[in-house]
XYZ file of C-alpha atoms in Angstrom:
344
model
C -34.949 -26.982 80.227
C -35.840 -24.510 77.525
C -39.017 -24.773 75.476
C -39.726 -23.521 71.962
C -41.376 -20.122 71.782
C -45.087 -20.170 70.913
C -46.108 -19.061 67.438
C -46.395 -15.298 66.873
C -44.260 -14.424 69.885
C -40.685 -13.214 70.302
C -38.006 -12.919 72.995
C -35.163 -10.439 72.628
C -32.475 -11.922 74.855
C -31.153 -15.259 76.016
C -31.658 -16.501 79.543
C -34.813 -16.381 81.663
C -37.753 -14.279 80.560
C -41.208 -14.380 79.060
C -42.177 -14.305 75.392
C -43.962 -11.209 74.159
C -46.862 -11.446 71.731
C -46.839 -9.936 68.271
C -49.761 -7.616 67.558
C -52.723 -8.779 65.481
C -51.713 -9.102 61.838
C -48.015 -9.603 62.576
C -45.649 -12.519 62.961
C -42.059 -13.472 63.836
C -40.620 -15.801 61.222
C -37.555 -17.317 62.910
C -35.915 -18.003 66.250
C -33.656 -14.986 66.006
C -32.935 -12.060 68.268
C -34.711 -8.949 66.953
C -34.046 -9.904 63.304
C -35.397 -6.733 61.741
C -34.064 -4.047 64.103
C -32.548 -1.187 62.120
C -30.201 1.094 64.054
C -30.555 4.753 63.130
C -27.663 7.163 63.902
C -28.590 10.552 65.330
C -25.978 13.357 65.102
C -27.023 14.790 68.467
C -26.253 11.454 70.163
C -22.531 11.290 69.374
C -20.543 12.107 72.525
C -16.867 12.755 73.216
C -14.871 14.673 75.809
C -15.694 15.356 79.455
C -19.282 16.647 79.404
C -21.811 14.167 80.809
C -24.566 13.644 78.166
C -28.174 14.382 79.052
C -30.509 11.441 79.804
C -32.097 9.719 76.806
C -35.668 8.388 77.096
C -37.163 6.492 74.135
C -39.915 4.003 73.311
C -37.522 1.757 71.381
C -34.326 -0.294 71.787
C -31.001 1.540 72.043
C -27.506 0.578 70.954
C -24.549 2.206 72.728
C -21.199 1.926 70.933
C -17.745 2.979 72.131
C -14.891 3.290 69.643
C -11.405 4.659 70.109
C -8.544 5.551 67.760
C -6.443 6.746 70.683
C -4.030 4.819 72.860
C -5.075 6.848 75.897
C -6.196 4.297 78.551
C -7.663 6.961 80.849
C -11.079 6.965 79.217
C -14.188 5.865 81.064
C -17.933 6.087 81.314
C -20.688 4.585 83.437
C -24.360 4.579 82.423
C -27.588 3.249 83.931
C -30.322 1.807 81.728
C -33.780 0.615 82.619
C -37.411 1.630 82.962
C -38.242 5.330 83.123
C -38.562 6.270 85.876
C -36.506 3.602 87.702
C -37.872 1.869 90.779
C -37.225 3.981 93.890
C -36.646 2.518 97.353
C -36.765 4.831 100.369
C -37.598 2.519 103.293
C -34.753 0.866 105.217
C -34.621 -2.908 104.853
C -33.450 -5.533 102.350
C -33.748 -4.752 98.617
C -33.680 -7.789 96.310
C -34.436 -6.065 92.981
C -31.748 -6.216 90.310
C -31.770 -2.489 89.558
C -33.146 0.754 90.931
C -32.445 3.779 93.105
C -32.271 4.084 96.860
C -32.522 7.254 98.946
C -33.495 8.386 102.410
C -36.543 10.418 101.309
C -37.322 13.943 100.087
C -36.722 15.822 103.366
C -33.671 16.450 105.496
C -32.882 13.368 107.540
C -33.683 13.084 111.234
C -31.271 13.079 114.161
C -30.086 9.973 115.998
C -30.678 7.606 113.045
C -29.392 4.088 112.435
C -30.977 3.240 109.076
C -29.755 0.172 107.142
C -30.382 -0.393 103.417
C -29.199 -3.908 102.524
C -28.862 -4.305 98.747
C -28.911 -7.979 97.781
C -30.140 -8.493 94.181
C -31.465 -12.018 93.646
C -28.855 -14.297 92.104
C -26.190 -11.571 91.807
C -22.558 -12.370 92.587
C -21.600 -8.688 92.522
C -23.520 -5.550 93.466
C -22.493 -2.067 92.342
C -23.636 1.203 93.909
C -23.185 4.664 92.418
C -23.602 7.455 94.992
C -25.213 10.365 93.133
C -24.846 12.531 96.229
C -24.234 12.176 99.939
C -24.937 15.290 102.015
C -24.057 14.554 105.654
C -23.146 17.022 108.424
C -19.308 17.022 108.368
C -17.681 15.048 111.156
C -21.018 14.310 112.847
C -23.150 12.263 110.475
C -21.948 9.448 108.218
C -23.018 7.338 105.292
C -21.282 3.997 105.832
C -20.695 1.538 102.979
C -20.079 -2.125 103.909
C -19.299 -5.273 101.957
C -21.423 -7.993 103.562
C -20.513 -11.645 103.984
C -24.011 -12.694 105.091
C -27.447 -11.783 103.740
C -28.349 -9.909 106.926
C -24.938 -8.141 106.989
C -24.244 -9.424 110.514
C -20.744 -10.083 109.172
C -19.357 -7.259 107.064
C -16.343 -5.130 106.184
C -16.442 -1.333 105.999
C -15.481 0.071 102.610
C -16.100 3.790 103.207
C -17.368 6.328 105.741
C -18.713 9.369 103.875
C -19.266 12.659 105.678
C -19.757 16.169 104.376
C -20.672 16.534 100.697
C -19.690 13.799 98.239
C -20.886 13.092 94.701
C -20.317 10.544 91.922
C -18.649 7.761 93.916
C -18.764 4.069 92.945
C -18.544 1.078 95.294
C -18.684 -2.606 94.428
C -19.157 -5.656 96.623
C -17.969 -8.970 95.188
C -20.107 -10.888 97.680
C -23.420 -9.907 96.056
C -24.561 -8.010 99.176
C -23.803 -4.381 100.069
C -24.955 -2.294 103.029
C -25.641 1.455 103.030
C -26.008 2.654 106.638
C -27.075 6.172 107.663
C -25.558 7.006 111.049
C -26.562 10.431 112.360
C -25.698 12.237 115.573
C -27.637 13.500 118.555
C -29.995 16.458 117.966
C -28.034 18.670 120.346
C -24.781 18.066 118.521
C -25.528 18.181 114.782
C -27.823 19.853 112.271
C -29.622 17.516 109.881
C -28.662 17.734 106.192
C -29.918 16.410 102.849
C -29.141 12.675 103.037
C -28.214 10.544 100.029
C -29.313 9.242 96.627
C -27.772 6.252 94.827
C -28.219 3.871 91.902
C -27.670 0.166 92.500
C -27.412 -2.846 90.210
C -26.654 -6.540 90.358
C -25.823 -6.495 86.642
C -22.858 -4.584 85.184
C -21.729 -5.124 81.591
C -18.174 -4.015 80.823
C -16.642 -2.978 77.524
C -14.217 -5.881 77.430
C -14.261 -6.999 73.789
C -15.346 -6.071 70.270
C -18.558 -8.036 70.606
C -22.062 -6.703 70.895
C -23.635 -7.471 74.260
C -27.407 -7.886 74.465
C -28.260 -6.846 77.991
C -31.287 -7.838 80.062
C -34.646 -6.165 80.263
C -34.776 -5.314 83.972
C -32.174 -2.563 83.977
C -28.541 -2.348 85.003
C -25.258 -0.582 84.391
C -22.896 -0.513 81.416
C -19.383 0.843 81.682
C -15.996 1.373 80.126
C -13.671 0.670 83.079
C -10.781 3.077 83.599
C -7.445 2.004 82.104
C -8.999 -0.548 79.736
C -9.409 1.608 76.611
C -6.932 1.074 73.788
C -6.415 2.095 70.184
C -8.727 0.347 67.744
C -11.143 -0.709 70.462
C -14.839 -1.069 69.652
C -17.628 -2.512 71.760
C -21.384 -2.146 71.800
C -24.364 -2.827 74.032
C -27.879 -3.407 72.723
C -30.378 -2.281 75.354
C -33.691 -4.078 74.973
C -36.745 -4.209 77.215
C -39.511 -6.792 76.978
C -41.755 -4.880 79.337
C -43.656 -1.788 78.280
C -41.496 1.223 77.315
C -40.129 3.826 77.813
C -36.453 2.953 78.189
C -34.080 5.411 79.904
C -30.317 5.678 79.411
C -28.605 7.960 81.926
C -24.849 8.578 81.864
C -23.496 8.841 85.413
C -19.799 9.359 84.608
C -18.222 10.324 81.315
C -14.699 11.131 80.145
C -13.179 10.191 76.771
C -10.338 11.509 74.621
C -11.946 14.404 72.666
C -12.676 13.399 69.057
C -10.748 10.130 69.520
C -12.860 8.243 72.035
C -16.462 8.395 70.823
C -19.708 7.071 72.300
C -22.601 6.771 69.845
C -26.216 6.079 70.852
C -28.512 4.746 68.117
C -32.233 4.121 68.282
C -33.668 0.910 66.852
C -37.039 -0.116 65.522
C -39.481 -0.814 68.338
C -40.874 -4.106 67.035
C -39.402 -7.515 66.332
C -42.504 -8.602 64.432
C -43.101 -8.465 60.679
C -46.362 -7.459 59.020
C -48.521 -10.197 57.500
C -49.489 -9.565 53.858
C -53.212 -9.046 53.389
C -53.410 -11.964 50.963
C -52.235 -14.473 53.577
C -49.101 -16.557 53.217
C -47.108 -16.216 49.969
C -44.557 -18.931 49.166
C -45.416 -20.975 52.221
C -44.543 -18.144 54.610
C -45.730 -17.889 58.200
C -48.958 -15.888 57.712
C -52.151 -17.907 57.290
C -55.336 -17.139 55.372
C -58.810 -17.220 56.866
C -59.713 -20.824 57.738
C -56.047 -21.722 58.356
C -53.786 -21.769 61.408
C -50.228 -22.626 62.456
C -49.149 -24.558 65.532
C -45.481 -23.470 65.354
C -43.360 -20.622 64.006
C -41.243 -21.006 60.904
C -41.703 -21.777 57.198
C -44.009 -24.771 57.704
C -47.264 -24.541 55.713
C -50.527 -23.454 57.293
C -53.038 -26.125 58.297
C -56.789 -26.048 57.643
C -58.996 -25.548 60.669
C -60.470 -28.919 61.702
C -64.096 -29.657 60.859
C -66.421 -28.015 63.351
C -64.098 -25.020 63.814
C -63.452 -21.801 61.894
C -61.099 -18.800 61.642
C -62.589 -15.656 60.148
C -59.464 -13.576 59.446
C -56.007 -13.929 57.916
C -52.856 -13.708 60.024
C -52.141 -15.158 63.468
C -54.841 -16.714 65.584
C -56.441 -19.989 66.586
C -59.459 -21.782 65.168
C -62.662 -21.324 67.168
C -65.355 -23.934 67.724
C -68.716 -23.461 66.053
C -71.724 -22.982 68.367
C -74.062 -25.899 69.056
C -76.423 -24.690 66.317
C -73.697 -24.394 63.668
C -71.280 -26.556 61.662
C -68.229 -26.095 59.428
C -66.182 -28.216 57.063
C -62.399 -28.325 57.390
C -60.731 -25.031 56.426
C -63.837 -22.928 57.020
C -63.745 -19.167 57.532
C -67.189 -19.153 59.139
C -69.841 -21.503 60.521
C -73.063 -22.474 58.747
C -76.364 -22.633 60.619
C -77.669 -26.156 61.102
C -80.906 -26.984 59.190
C -84.119 -26.786 61.191
C -84.731 -29.717 63.582
C -81.015 -30.680 63.509
C -77.814 -29.875 65.384
C -74.079 -30.155 64.823
């Protein structure tokens, strides 16, 4: 079951995850999702047409909004969000991360290879792969894409066999497991080429309604599926990360009706915590004076530190025990030294 968040912490999305602590002298006054985030429009981050926007890297939350006043259904985009840089996997084997990139390494691939990259994000029912590029010797070397029915891909179905040069291709396995297999020819028959690079994710959030979607903190994909756009449509994604920034948003595919289908990216405030006033807690608010503490978040009044403990500063924090040679009355901001020949 779920437990209440500790005082002076916050959590930006529902579902599993850890609470993050507010900095010293700050608090979070309610069980809300990022209650004081202000979204700031930036003219240079309004996109429309067929040009793929440049990557955006920020130390703050982002909100991506799509709106359309056109009935043209042939509008689409796909974007990856997550830590910058994303996790990179180059060794064959099973990958259980929810989001990242996979490639065969920086050099041209070797001859006579059978390298399997099994992508099986933990708990995912669907896995999506975006092939940034596949550079395989035409007719000799192949990048095979399989939908797997078992975790080890001993039972699978081929979805594609890529050879030559291919870019910007999307594949999706509804079994939660997908195999990328490099199959290269004999050294005497084929020249090695560049290999492949791909994004993968076990989390894809579609533009399917007018609601704002608060996506997870580990990274993933957001998209406007082809043939789903319609006149009057509006949907938004709030991209939040609980881990340390920066956050990267990278558009992989982009095509909207010029000036009618618009994607806007706004930057939000980087903190969900509010600043404690220097005077302590006005009107019974959540910030405590020196000698006071709170056991829970919310509007409840502050409590005095028990006798024998103290708290020297206002704001969040716990009461500390006096040393063996000191004592304090209830609500003390400091300890007094015991008289000579006595102890607390």
